[in-house]
Structure formats: structure tokens, C-alpha cells
Short mmCIF file of N, CA, C and O in Angstrom, two decimals:
data_model
loop_
_atom_site.label_atom_id
_atom_site.label_comp_id
_atom_site.label_asym_id
_atom_site.label_seq_id
_atom_site.Cartn_x
_atom_site.Cartn_y
_atom_site.Cartn_z
N UNK A 1 10.10 12.97 7.32
CA UNK A 1 9.23 11.99 6.69
C UNK A 1 8.22 12.72 5.82
O UNK A 1 7.52 13.58 6.30
N UNK A 2 8.22 12.36 4.56
CA UNK A 2 7.28 12.96 3.62
C UNK A 2 6.77 11.88 2.69
O UNK A 2 7.34 10.79 2.60
N UNK A 3 5.70 12.23 1.98
CA UNK A 3 5.17 11.32 0.96
C UNK A 3 4.88 12.12 -0.29
O UNK A 3 4.71 13.34 -0.23
N UNK A 4 4.84 11.43 -1.41
CA UNK A 4 4.49 12.11 -2.66
C UNK A 4 3.82 11.14 -3.61
O UNK A 4 4.10 9.93 -3.60
N UNK A 5 2.94 11.67 -4.42
CA UNK A 5 2.31 10.89 -5.48
C UNK A 5 3.32 10.72 -6.61
O UNK A 5 3.98 11.69 -7.00
N UNK A 6 3.42 9.53 -7.12
CA UNK A 6 4.35 9.25 -8.22
C UNK A 6 3.76 9.76 -9.52
O UNK A 6 2.62 9.41 -9.87
N UNK A 7 4.54 10.57 -10.24
CA UNK A 7 4.07 11.13 -11.50
C UNK A 7 5.07 10.96 -12.64
O UNK A 7 4.95 11.59 -13.68
N UNK A 8 6.07 10.09 -12.44
CA UNK A 8 7.04 9.84 -13.50
C UNK A 8 7.60 8.42 -13.38
O UNK A 8 7.52 7.81 -12.32
N UNK A 9 8.12 7.92 -14.47
CA UNK A 9 8.60 6.53 -14.51
C UNK A 9 9.83 6.29 -13.63
O UNK A 9 10.01 5.19 -13.12
N UNK A 10 10.65 7.31 -13.43
CA UNK A 10 11.81 7.17 -12.56
C UNK A 10 11.37 6.86 -11.12
O UNK A 10 11.90 5.95 -10.48
N UNK A 11 10.40 7.60 -10.62
CA UNK A 11 9.88 7.34 -9.27
C UNK A 11 9.13 6.01 -9.22
O UNK A 11 9.20 5.31 -8.21
N UNK A 12 8.44 5.67 -10.29
CA UNK A 12 7.75 4.39 -10.33
C UNK A 12 8.76 3.24 -10.25
O UNK A 12 8.53 2.25 -9.54
N UNK A 13 9.89 3.39 -10.91
CA UNK A 13 10.95 2.37 -10.82
C UNK A 13 11.48 2.25 -9.39
O UNK A 13 11.80 1.15 -8.94
N UNK A 14 11.58 3.37 -8.69
CA UNK A 14 11.98 3.34 -7.28
C UNK A 14 10.99 2.52 -6.45
O UNK A 14 11.38 1.69 -5.64
N UNK A 15 9.70 2.77 -6.67
CA UNK A 15 8.67 2.02 -5.95
C UNK A 15 8.78 0.54 -6.26
O UNK A 15 8.67 -0.31 -5.36
N UNK A 16 9.00 0.21 -7.52
CA UNK A 16 9.12 -1.20 -7.91
C UNK A 16 10.33 -1.86 -7.23
O UNK A 16 10.26 -3.02 -6.82
N UNK A 17 11.44 -1.13 -7.11
CA UNK A 17 12.62 -1.72 -6.47
C UNK A 17 12.36 -1.97 -4.99
O UNK A 17 12.81 -2.98 -4.44
N UNK A 18 11.61 -1.09 -4.33
CA UNK A 18 11.24 -1.30 -2.93
C UNK A 18 10.35 -2.52 -2.81
O UNK A 18 10.56 -3.40 -1.96
N UNK A 19 9.34 -2.61 -3.67
CA UNK A 19 8.43 -3.76 -3.63
C UNK A 19 9.16 -5.07 -3.91
O UNK A 19 8.90 -6.08 -3.26
N UNK A 20 10.09 -5.04 -4.86
CA UNK A 20 10.83 -6.25 -5.17
C UNK A 20 11.65 -6.70 -3.96
O UNK A 20 11.68 -7.88 -3.61
N UNK A 21 12.32 -5.74 -3.30
CA UNK A 21 13.13 -6.11 -2.13
C UNK A 21 12.26 -6.69 -1.01
O UNK A 21 12.62 -7.69 -0.40
N UNK A 22 11.12 -6.06 -0.74
CA UNK A 22 10.28 -6.50 0.37
C UNK A 22 9.49 -7.76 0.02
O UNK A 22 9.56 -8.78 0.73
N UNK A 23 8.71 -7.70 -1.04
CA UNK A 23 7.79 -8.81 -1.32
C UNK A 23 8.48 -10.00 -1.97
O UNK A 23 8.22 -11.15 -1.59
N UNK A 24 9.35 -9.76 -2.94
CA UNK A 24 9.96 -10.87 -3.67
C UNK A 24 11.15 -11.45 -2.90
O UNK A 24 11.20 -12.64 -2.61
N UNK A 25 12.10 -10.59 -2.55
CA UNK A 25 13.32 -11.09 -1.90
C UNK A 25 13.11 -11.46 -0.44
O UNK A 25 13.55 -12.51 0.01
N UNK A 26 12.44 -10.60 0.33
CA UNK A 26 12.26 -10.86 1.76
C UNK A 26 11.15 -11.88 2.03
O UNK A 26 11.32 -12.79 2.84
N UNK A 27 10.00 -11.72 1.35
CA UNK A 27 8.84 -12.55 1.68
C UNK A 27 8.61 -13.72 0.73
O UNK A 27 7.74 -14.53 0.97
N UNK A 28 9.35 -13.78 -0.36
CA UNK A 28 9.28 -14.92 -1.25
C UNK A 28 8.11 -14.95 -2.22
O UNK A 28 7.77 -16.00 -2.76
N UNK A 29 7.49 -13.80 -2.47
CA UNK A 29 6.42 -13.73 -3.46
C UNK A 29 7.04 -13.88 -4.85
O UNK A 29 8.03 -13.20 -5.16
N UNK A 30 6.50 -14.77 -5.69
CA UNK A 30 7.05 -14.91 -7.04
C UNK A 30 6.98 -13.57 -7.80
O UNK A 30 5.96 -12.88 -7.74
N UNK A 31 8.05 -13.25 -8.49
CA UNK A 31 8.14 -11.98 -9.22
C UNK A 31 6.94 -11.78 -10.15
O UNK A 31 6.38 -10.68 -10.23
N UNK A 32 6.51 -12.84 -10.82
CA UNK A 32 5.41 -12.70 -11.78
C UNK A 32 4.07 -12.42 -11.10
O UNK A 32 3.13 -11.95 -11.75
N UNK A 33 3.96 -12.65 -9.79
CA UNK A 33 2.73 -12.34 -9.07
C UNK A 33 2.76 -10.93 -8.46
O UNK A 33 1.71 -10.36 -8.16
N UNK A 34 3.94 -10.38 -8.28
CA UNK A 34 4.06 -9.08 -7.62
C UNK A 34 3.63 -7.93 -8.52
O UNK A 34 3.03 -6.97 -8.07
N UNK A 35 3.90 -8.01 -9.79
CA UNK A 35 3.61 -6.90 -10.69
C UNK A 35 2.44 -7.26 -11.58
O UNK A 35 2.31 -8.39 -12.03
N UNK A 36 1.56 -6.28 -11.83
CA UNK A 36 0.33 -6.56 -12.57
C UNK A 36 -0.04 -5.40 -13.50
O UNK A 36 0.72 -4.45 -13.66
N UNK A 37 -1.23 -5.48 -14.06
CA UNK A 37 -1.68 -4.49 -15.04
C UNK A 37 -1.94 -3.11 -14.43
O UNK A 37 -2.13 -2.14 -15.16
N UNK A 38 -1.93 -3.00 -13.12
CA UNK A 38 -2.16 -1.71 -12.46
C UNK A 38 -0.85 -1.00 -12.12
O UNK A 38 -0.86 0.00 -11.41
N UNK A 39 0.26 -1.52 -12.62
CA UNK A 39 1.58 -0.98 -12.30
C UNK A 39 2.15 -0.08 -13.38
O UNK A 39 3.32 -0.15 -13.70
N UNK A 40 1.31 0.77 -13.90
CA UNK A 40 1.76 1.75 -14.88
C UNK A 40 1.19 3.10 -14.48
O UNK A 40 0.15 3.16 -13.82
N UNK A 41 1.83 4.16 -14.87
CA UNK A 41 1.25 5.47 -14.65
C UNK A 41 -0.05 5.55 -15.45
O UNK A 41 -0.14 5.01 -16.54
N UNK A 42 -1.03 6.18 -14.87
CA UNK A 42 -2.34 6.34 -15.51
C UNK A 42 -3.03 5.02 -15.80
O UNK A 42 -3.70 4.87 -16.81
N UNK A 43 -2.86 4.03 -14.93
CA UNK A 43 -3.49 2.72 -15.13
C UNK A 43 -4.62 2.52 -14.11
O UNK A 43 -4.84 1.42 -13.65
N UNK A 44 -5.30 3.59 -13.77
CA UNK A 44 -6.38 3.54 -12.80
C UNK A 44 -5.88 3.22 -11.40
O UNK A 44 -6.62 2.74 -10.56
N UNK A 45 -4.60 3.48 -11.15
CA UNK A 45 -4.00 3.37 -9.82
C UNK A 45 -3.20 4.63 -9.56
O UNK A 45 -2.65 5.22 -10.49
N UNK A 46 -3.12 5.01 -8.29
CA UNK A 46 -2.24 6.08 -7.88
C UNK A 46 -1.19 5.48 -6.96
O UNK A 46 -1.54 4.83 -5.97
N UNK A 47 0.06 5.65 -7.32
CA UNK A 47 1.19 5.11 -6.55
C UNK A 47 1.84 6.23 -5.76
O UNK A 47 1.88 7.37 -6.22
N UNK A 48 2.37 5.89 -4.58
CA UNK A 48 3.06 6.89 -3.77
C UNK A 48 4.42 6.35 -3.32
O UNK A 48 4.65 5.13 -3.30
N UNK A 49 5.28 7.27 -2.94
CA UNK A 49 6.54 6.96 -2.27
C UNK A 49 6.54 7.68 -0.93
O UNK A 49 5.99 8.79 -0.83
N UNK A 50 7.16 7.08 0.07
CA UNK A 50 7.43 7.78 1.32
C UNK A 50 8.94 7.85 1.50
O UNK A 50 9.68 6.94 1.10
N UNK A 51 9.36 8.95 2.10
CA UNK A 51 10.77 9.24 2.24
C UNK A 51 11.15 9.38 3.70
O UNK A 51 10.40 9.90 4.51
N UNK A 52 12.36 8.91 4.00
CA UNK A 52 12.98 9.13 5.31
C UNK A 52 14.33 9.77 5.02
O UNK A 52 15.18 9.18 4.34
N UNK A 53 14.51 11.00 5.50
CA UNK A 53 15.74 11.76 5.25
C UNK A 53 16.11 11.75 3.77
O UNK A 53 17.22 11.40 3.38
N UNK A 54 15.17 12.11 2.94
CA UNK A 54 15.35 12.24 1.49
C UNK A 54 15.63 10.93 0.76
O UNK A 54 16.03 10.95 -0.41
N UNK A 55 15.42 9.81 1.41
CA UNK A 55 15.63 8.51 0.78
C UNK A 55 14.27 7.82 0.66
O UNK A 55 13.55 7.68 1.65
N UNK A 56 13.90 7.39 -0.56
CA UNK A 56 12.65 6.66 -0.77
C UNK A 56 12.76 5.29 -0.13
O UNK A 56 13.64 4.50 -0.49
N UNK A 57 11.90 5.01 0.87
CA UNK A 57 12.02 3.76 1.62
C UNK A 57 10.71 2.99 1.72
O UNK A 57 10.68 1.89 2.28
N UNK A 58 9.62 3.54 1.20
CA UNK A 58 8.34 2.84 1.27
C UNK A 58 7.44 3.24 0.13
O UNK A 58 7.66 4.27 -0.53
N UNK A 59 6.42 2.42 -0.09
CA UNK A 59 5.51 2.68 -1.20
C UNK A 59 4.15 2.05 -0.95
O UNK A 59 3.98 1.26 -0.03
N UNK A 60 3.21 2.42 -1.76
CA UNK A 60 1.87 1.86 -1.74
C UNK A 60 1.11 2.39 -2.94
O UNK A 60 1.61 3.27 -3.65
N UNK A 61 -0.06 1.83 -3.16
CA UNK A 61 -0.89 2.34 -4.25
C UNK A 61 -2.35 2.22 -3.84
O UNK A 61 -2.71 1.48 -2.92
N UNK A 62 -3.19 2.97 -4.54
CA UNK A 62 -4.63 2.88 -4.36
C UNK A 62 -5.27 2.81 -5.74
O UNK A 62 -4.81 3.45 -6.69
N UNK A 63 -6.29 1.98 -5.82
CA UNK A 63 -7.14 1.95 -7.01
C UNK A 63 -8.55 1.78 -6.52
O UNK A 63 -8.79 1.55 -5.33
N UNK A 64 -9.52 1.91 -7.41
CA UNK A 64 -10.92 1.89 -7.00
C UNK A 64 -11.61 0.66 -7.56
O UNK A 64 -11.53 0.37 -8.75
N UNK A 65 -12.26 -0.06 -6.65
CA UNK A 65 -12.99 -1.27 -6.98
C UNK A 65 -14.39 -1.13 -6.40
O UNK A 65 -14.54 -0.95 -5.19
N UNK A 66 -15.39 -1.14 -7.28
CA UNK A 66 -16.79 -1.02 -6.85
C UNK A 66 -17.01 0.20 -5.97
O UNK A 66 -17.69 0.14 -4.94
N UNK A 67 -16.40 1.32 -6.34
CA UNK A 67 -16.60 2.58 -5.63
C UNK A 67 -15.83 2.72 -4.33
O UNK A 67 -15.96 3.73 -3.64
N UNK A 68 -15.02 1.72 -3.98
CA UNK A 68 -14.23 1.78 -2.77
C UNK A 68 -12.75 1.90 -3.12
O UNK A 68 -12.29 1.34 -4.11
N UNK A 69 -12.02 2.62 -2.28
CA UNK A 69 -10.58 2.66 -2.45
C UNK A 69 -9.98 1.35 -1.96
O UNK A 69 -10.33 0.86 -0.88
N UNK A 70 -9.11 0.76 -2.76
CA UNK A 70 -8.44 -0.47 -2.36
C UNK A 70 -6.95 -0.15 -2.24
O UNK A 70 -6.28 0.16 -3.22
N UNK A 71 -6.45 -0.21 -1.01
CA UNK A 71 -5.05 0.07 -0.72
C UNK A 71 -4.25 -1.20 -0.98
O UNK A 71 -4.63 -2.28 -0.51
N UNK A 72 -3.17 -1.06 -1.73
CA UNK A 72 -2.41 -2.24 -2.16
C UNK A 72 -0.91 -1.96 -2.14
O UNK A 72 -0.48 -0.81 -2.14
N UNK A 73 -0.14 -3.06 -2.14
CA UNK A 73 1.32 -3.04 -2.32
C UNK A 73 2.00 -2.13 -1.31
O UNK A 73 2.96 -1.42 -1.61
N UNK A 74 1.51 -2.14 -0.09
CA UNK A 74 2.05 -1.29 0.98
C UNK A 74 3.27 -1.98 1.57
O UNK A 74 3.19 -3.12 2.04
N UNK A 75 4.40 -1.30 1.54
CA UNK A 75 5.62 -1.89 2.11
C UNK A 75 6.65 -0.83 2.43
O UNK A 75 6.65 0.26 1.86
N UNK A 76 7.54 -1.20 3.35
CA UNK A 76 8.63 -0.34 3.79
C UNK A 76 9.89 -1.20 3.86
O UNK A 76 9.84 -2.35 4.31
N UNK A 77 11.00 -0.65 3.43
CA UNK A 77 12.26 -1.37 3.53
C UNK A 77 12.55 -1.74 5.00
O UNK A 77 12.24 -0.96 5.90
N UNK A 78 13.13 -2.90 5.23
CA UNK A 78 13.29 -3.42 6.60
C UNK A 78 13.91 -2.45 7.61
O UNK A 78 13.42 -2.32 8.73
N UNK A 79 14.96 -1.75 7.25
CA UNK A 79 15.67 -0.90 8.22
C UNK A 79 14.91 0.37 8.59
O UNK A 79 15.37 1.12 9.46
N UNK A 80 13.76 0.61 7.97
CA UNK A 80 13.02 1.86 8.21
C UNK A 80 11.64 1.62 8.80
O UNK A 80 10.82 2.52 8.84
N UNK A 81 11.38 0.44 9.31
CA UNK A 81 10.05 0.08 9.79
C UNK A 81 9.71 0.62 11.17
O UNK A 81 8.58 0.52 11.59
N UNK A 82 10.64 1.19 11.85
CA UNK A 82 10.38 1.66 13.22
C UNK A 82 10.09 3.16 13.30
O UNK A 82 10.01 3.71 14.39
N UNK A 83 9.90 3.84 12.18
CA UNK A 83 9.78 5.30 12.19
C UNK A 83 8.37 5.83 11.94
O UNK A 83 8.20 7.02 11.73
N UNK A 84 7.37 4.97 11.92
CA UNK A 84 6.00 5.43 11.69
C UNK A 84 5.65 5.67 10.24
O UNK A 84 4.64 6.31 9.93
N UNK A 85 6.46 5.16 9.34
CA UNK A 85 6.22 5.38 7.92
C UNK A 85 5.01 4.62 7.39
O UNK A 85 4.36 5.06 6.44
N UNK A 86 4.70 3.49 8.00
CA UNK A 86 3.51 2.74 7.58
C UNK A 86 2.25 3.56 7.77
O UNK A 86 1.37 3.60 6.90
N UNK A 87 2.18 4.25 8.89
CA UNK A 87 1.04 5.13 9.15
C UNK A 87 0.97 6.24 8.11
O UNK A 87 -0.10 6.60 7.64
N UNK A 88 2.13 6.78 7.73
CA UNK A 88 2.18 7.83 6.71
C UNK A 88 1.68 7.31 5.36
O UNK A 88 0.94 8.01 4.66
N UNK A 89 2.07 6.10 5.00
CA UNK A 89 1.59 5.51 3.74
C UNK A 89 0.07 5.40 3.77
O UNK A 89 -0.62 5.84 2.83
N UNK A 90 -0.48 4.83 4.85
CA UNK A 90 -1.93 4.65 4.94
C UNK A 90 -2.64 5.99 4.91
O UNK A 90 -3.63 6.17 4.18
N UNK A 91 -2.16 6.96 5.67
CA UNK A 91 -2.80 8.27 5.71
C UNK A 91 -2.79 8.94 4.34
O UNK A 91 -3.78 9.53 3.92
N UNK A 92 -1.67 8.83 3.64
CA UNK A 92 -1.57 9.43 2.31
C UNK A 92 -2.57 8.78 1.35
O UNK A 92 -3.27 9.48 0.60
N UNK A 93 -2.65 7.46 1.37
CA UNK A 93 -3.59 6.76 0.49
C UNK A 93 -5.04 7.08 0.87
O UNK A 93 -5.89 7.26 -0.01
N UNK A 94 -5.32 7.18 2.15
CA UNK A 94 -6.67 7.56 2.59
C UNK A 94 -7.00 8.98 2.13
O UNK A 94 -8.12 9.26 1.69
N UNK A 95 -6.04 9.89 2.22
CA UNK A 95 -6.27 11.27 1.76
C UNK A 95 -6.57 11.31 0.26
O UNK A 95 -7.43 12.08 -0.18
N UNK A 96 -5.90 10.48 -0.51
CA UNK A 96 -6.17 10.41 -1.95
C UNK A 96 -7.58 9.90 -2.17
O UNK A 96 -8.33 10.42 -3.01
N UNK A 97 -7.99 8.90 -1.41
CA UNK A 97 -9.34 8.35 -1.54
C UNK A 97 -10.40 9.41 -1.23
O UNK A 97 -11.38 9.55 -1.96
N UNK A 98 -10.18 10.17 -0.16
CA UNK A 98 -11.12 11.24 0.20
C UNK A 98 -11.18 12.28 -0.91
O UNK A 98 -12.27 12.73 -1.30
N UNK A 99 -10.02 12.67 -1.44
CA UNK A 99 -9.97 13.65 -2.54
C UNK A 99 -10.78 13.16 -3.74
O UNK A 99 -11.41 13.94 -4.44
N UNK A 100 -10.79 11.84 -3.93
CA UNK A 100 -11.52 11.25 -5.04
C UNK A 100 -12.96 10.87 -4.67
O UNK A 100 -13.63 10.14 -5.39
N UNK A 101 -13.43 11.38 -3.52
CA UNK A 101 -14.80 11.15 -3.04
C UNK A 101 -15.13 9.68 -2.81
O UNK A 101 -16.27 9.25 -3.01
N UNK A 102 -14.17 8.91 -2.38
CA UNK A 102 -14.40 7.51 -1.99
C UNK A 102 -14.14 7.43 -0.48
O UNK A 102 -12.99 7.55 -0.04
N UNK A 103 -15.20 7.25 0.28
CA UNK A 103 -15.09 7.31 1.74
C UNK A 103 -15.07 5.93 2.40
O UNK A 103 -15.08 5.84 3.62
N UNK A 104 -15.03 4.91 1.59
CA UNK A 104 -14.84 3.56 2.11
C UNK A 104 -13.58 3.01 1.48
O UNK A 104 -13.37 3.14 0.27
N UNK A 105 -12.73 2.42 2.33
CA UNK A 105 -11.49 1.82 1.84
C UNK A 105 -11.37 0.41 2.38
O UNK A 105 -11.95 0.06 3.41
N UNK A 106 -10.60 -0.38 1.65
CA UNK A 106 -10.35 -1.75 2.08
C UNK A 106 -8.95 -2.14 1.67
O UNK A 106 -8.31 -1.46 0.85
N UNK A 107 -8.47 -3.22 2.25
CA UNK A 107 -7.16 -3.74 1.88
C UNK A 107 -7.09 -5.21 2.26
O UNK A 107 -7.86 -5.69 3.09
N UNK A 108 -6.19 -5.91 1.62
CA UNK A 108 -5.87 -7.29 1.98
C UNK A 108 -4.59 -7.20 2.81
O UNK A 108 -3.50 -7.11 2.26
N UNK A 109 -4.74 -7.17 4.12
CA UNK A 109 -3.59 -7.04 5.01
C UNK A 109 -3.00 -8.39 5.35
O UNK A 109 -3.73 -9.36 5.56
N UNK A 110 -1.68 -8.46 5.40
CA UNK A 110 -1.05 -9.69 5.87
C UNK A 110 -1.49 -9.92 7.31
O UNK A 110 -1.57 -8.99 8.11
N UNK A 111 -1.79 -11.17 7.62
CA UNK A 111 -2.29 -11.51 8.95
C UNK A 111 -1.39 -10.95 10.06
O UNK A 111 -1.88 -10.41 11.05
N UNK A 112 -0.08 -11.05 9.87
CA UNK A 112 0.85 -10.57 10.90
C UNK A 112 0.78 -9.05 11.09
O UNK A 112 1.25 -8.53 12.09
N UNK A 113 0.18 -8.31 10.15
CA UNK A 113 0.07 -6.86 10.25
C UNK A 113 -1.33 -6.40 10.65
O UNK A 113 -1.59 -5.20 10.72
N UNK A 114 -2.24 -7.32 10.94
CA UNK A 114 -3.63 -6.95 11.24
C UNK A 114 -3.72 -5.97 12.41
O UNK A 114 -4.51 -5.03 12.38
N UNK A 115 -2.94 -6.18 13.45
CA UNK A 115 -2.96 -5.28 14.60
C UNK A 115 -2.58 -3.86 14.23
O UNK A 115 -3.16 -2.89 14.73
N UNK A 116 -1.61 -3.71 13.34
CA UNK A 116 -1.20 -2.39 12.85
C UNK A 116 -2.39 -1.70 12.19
O UNK A 116 -2.71 -0.54 12.50
N UNK A 117 -3.09 -2.40 11.30
CA UNK A 117 -4.23 -1.80 10.61
C UNK A 117 -5.37 -1.51 11.58
O UNK A 117 -6.05 -0.49 11.46
N UNK A 118 -5.59 -2.38 12.55
CA UNK A 118 -6.65 -2.13 13.54
C UNK A 118 -6.36 -0.85 14.33
O UNK A 118 -7.28 -0.07 14.61
N UNK A 119 -5.10 -0.60 14.66
CA UNK A 119 -4.75 0.63 15.38
C UNK A 119 -5.02 1.87 14.53
O UNK A 119 -5.18 2.97 15.07
N UNK A 120 -5.11 1.70 13.22
CA UNK A 120 -5.40 2.82 12.32
C UNK A 120 -6.88 2.89 11.96
O UNK A 120 -7.27 3.64 11.07
N UNK A 121 -7.71 2.10 12.65
CA UNK A 121 -9.15 2.19 12.48
C UNK A 121 -9.78 1.18 11.55
O UNK A 121 -10.98 1.24 11.28
N UNK A 122 -9.02 0.22 11.06
CA UNK A 122 -9.55 -0.81 10.18
C UNK A 122 -10.14 -1.94 11.02
O UNK A 122 -9.69 -2.20 12.14
N UNK A 123 -11.15 -2.61 10.46
CA UNK A 123 -11.71 -3.78 11.14
C UNK A 123 -11.65 -4.99 10.20
O UNK A 123 -11.71 -4.84 8.97
N UNK A 124 -11.52 -6.14 10.79
CA UNK A 124 -11.46 -7.38 10.02
C UNK A 124 -12.82 -7.65 9.39
O UNK A 124 -13.85 -7.53 10.05
N UNK A 125 -12.81 -8.03 8.11
CA UNK A 125 -14.06 -8.24 7.39
C UNK A 125 -14.08 -9.58 6.66
O UNK A 125 -14.88 -9.78 5.76
N UNK A 126 -13.18 -10.49 7.04
CA UNK A 126 -13.17 -11.82 6.42
C UNK A 126 -12.42 -12.77 7.32
O UNK A 126 -11.77 -12.36 8.29
N UNK A 127 -12.51 -14.03 6.97
CA UNK A 127 -11.62 -15.02 7.57
C UNK A 127 -10.26 -14.89 6.89
O UNK A 127 -10.12 -14.24 5.85
N UNK A 128 -9.29 -15.57 7.42
CA UNK A 128 -7.95 -15.58 6.83
C UNK A 128 -7.98 -16.33 5.51
O UNK A 128 -8.65 -17.36 5.38
N UNK A 129 -7.29 -15.79 4.50
CA UNK A 129 -7.16 -16.44 3.21
C UNK A 129 -5.70 -16.33 2.77
O UNK A 129 -4.96 -15.50 3.27
N UNK A 130 -5.32 -17.17 1.84
CA UNK A 130 -3.94 -17.17 1.34
C UNK A 130 -3.88 -16.39 0.03
O UNK A 130 -4.65 -16.64 -0.90
N UNK A 131 -2.97 -15.43 -0.02
CA UNK A 131 -2.74 -14.64 -1.22
C UNK A 131 -1.23 -14.61 -1.45
O UNK A 131 -0.48 -14.23 -0.55
N UNK A 132 -0.80 -15.04 -2.61
CA UNK A 132 0.63 -15.10 -2.94
C UNK A 132 1.41 -15.92 -1.91
O UNK A 132 2.56 -15.60 -1.59
N UNK A 133 0.77 -16.94 -1.35
CA UNK A 133 1.42 -17.83 -0.41
C UNK A 133 1.50 -17.30 1.02
O UNK A 133 2.14 -17.92 1.87
N UNK A 134 0.85 -16.16 1.30
CA UNK A 134 0.94 -15.51 2.61
C UNK A 134 -0.47 -15.36 3.18
O UNK A 134 -1.38 -14.92 2.46
N UNK A 135 -0.69 -15.68 4.47
CA UNK A 135 -2.01 -15.48 5.08
C UNK A 135 -2.39 -13.99 5.12
O UNK A 135 -1.60 -13.15 5.57
N UNK A 136 -3.58 -13.69 4.62
CA UNK A 136 -4.11 -12.32 4.58
C UNK A 136 -5.50 -12.29 5.20
O UNK A 136 -6.14 -13.33 5.36
N UNK A 137 -5.97 -11.08 5.44
CA UNK A 137 -7.34 -10.86 5.90
C UNK A 137 -7.85 -9.57 5.27
O UNK A 137 -7.10 -8.60 5.12
N UNK A 138 -9.12 -9.59 4.86
CA UNK A 138 -9.75 -8.39 4.32
C UNK A 138 -10.04 -7.45 5.48
O UNK A 138 -10.62 -7.86 6.49
N UNK A 139 -9.63 -6.19 5.33
CA UNK A 139 -9.86 -5.18 6.36
C UNK A 139 -10.51 -3.98 5.70
O UNK A 139 -10.20 -3.64 4.55
N UNK A 140 -11.43 -3.34 6.44
CA UNK A 140 -12.20 -2.21 5.89
C UNK A 140 -12.22 -1.05 6.88
O UNK A 140 -12.07 -1.24 8.09
N UNK A 141 -12.47 0.14 6.31
CA UNK A 141 -12.59 1.35 7.13
C UNK A 141 -13.46 2.35 6.41
O UNK A 141 -13.41 2.47 5.19
N UNK A 142 -14.26 3.08 7.18
CA UNK A 142 -15.03 4.20 6.63
C UNK A 142 -14.30 5.46 6.99
O UNK A 142 -13.92 5.67 8.15
N UNK A 143 -14.08 6.30 6.00
CA UNK A 143 -13.35 7.56 6.20
C UNK A 143 -14.32 8.70 6.43
O UNK A 143 -15.45 8.70 5.94
N UNK A 144 -13.86 9.72 7.14
CA UNK A 144 -14.67 10.90 7.40
C UNK A 144 -14.37 11.97 6.37
O UNK A 144 -13.22 12.14 5.97
N UNK A 145 -15.41 12.68 5.97
CA UNK A 145 -15.19 13.83 5.09
C UNK A 145 -14.49 14.90 5.90
O UNK A 145 -14.81 15.14 7.05
N UNK A 146 -13.47 15.51 5.27
CA UNK A 146 -12.69 16.54 5.98
C UNK A 146 -13.21 17.92 5.68
O UNK A 146 -13.82 18.19 4.73
#
């Protein structure tokens, strides 16, 4: 299991195909809502891929909003969800945030995944809200300087 920062359009296309399979096909998010202005290289977002046995199976991105890292578009292909890759995605994005001197992070976690984020040190910071037709909750965490 490894992760890498995306630095070319070929890898970015891989991330998009993972997101399309998970969010659009599996969860029913409309295609036009899944992709946005932050989905380009050098668009004030850093995108990552995670690999299982040399196969790209998960992705996520981070961008900065009001001085905080905002973790977004976190997903793993269905057959690879039992290997701890979600934790690797979060840790990689948190490490990027620390490198960029942003020690507060937040995310809009799907309600069904709140327990996963809580186990990684996030706390609920809002009531449940609907985003792209799915119940979400704002979650926050303060990171430690390494």
C-alpha cells in the first residue's frame, strides 16, 4: 500500500475514473456535481492516488479554505475497502496539510462514514446536512506539528 501526489494528467484521469465509479455509478451523484473547478493540476488543490499491489484503487484531494485544509473527494473502489486504504488517504492528505503549514483540517464526511473519521481523530462540528443528495456532517481535526 502506497500513496502518491498526482503530478500528471494520466494519473489525474485515473483518479477521476475511481471517483466516477464510486460517487457517480455506486452512490448516484450526478456527474455534473462530481467534478468542479478544483479538478485540474495546479488548481489550488493537491490530488493523490493510493495503490494496492501496484493498482490505483483510491483517491482524495486537499485544498485550502480560510487557512484550513479541506479534505475532499475521498473514495476507494468497493473491492479494496477492507485493507486500511482509507486511513492511508487521510494520513497522506494530513501530511500534505502539515507540509503546507495548515494544522487545522476539515471535511464533509458522509454520515455513514462518521465513525471512521472519529477513529482517526476527527470530531463532529455540525448537524447533518445534505450534499449531492447524501447525508453529510462537517468534521474537524487539529493536527500536531511533526
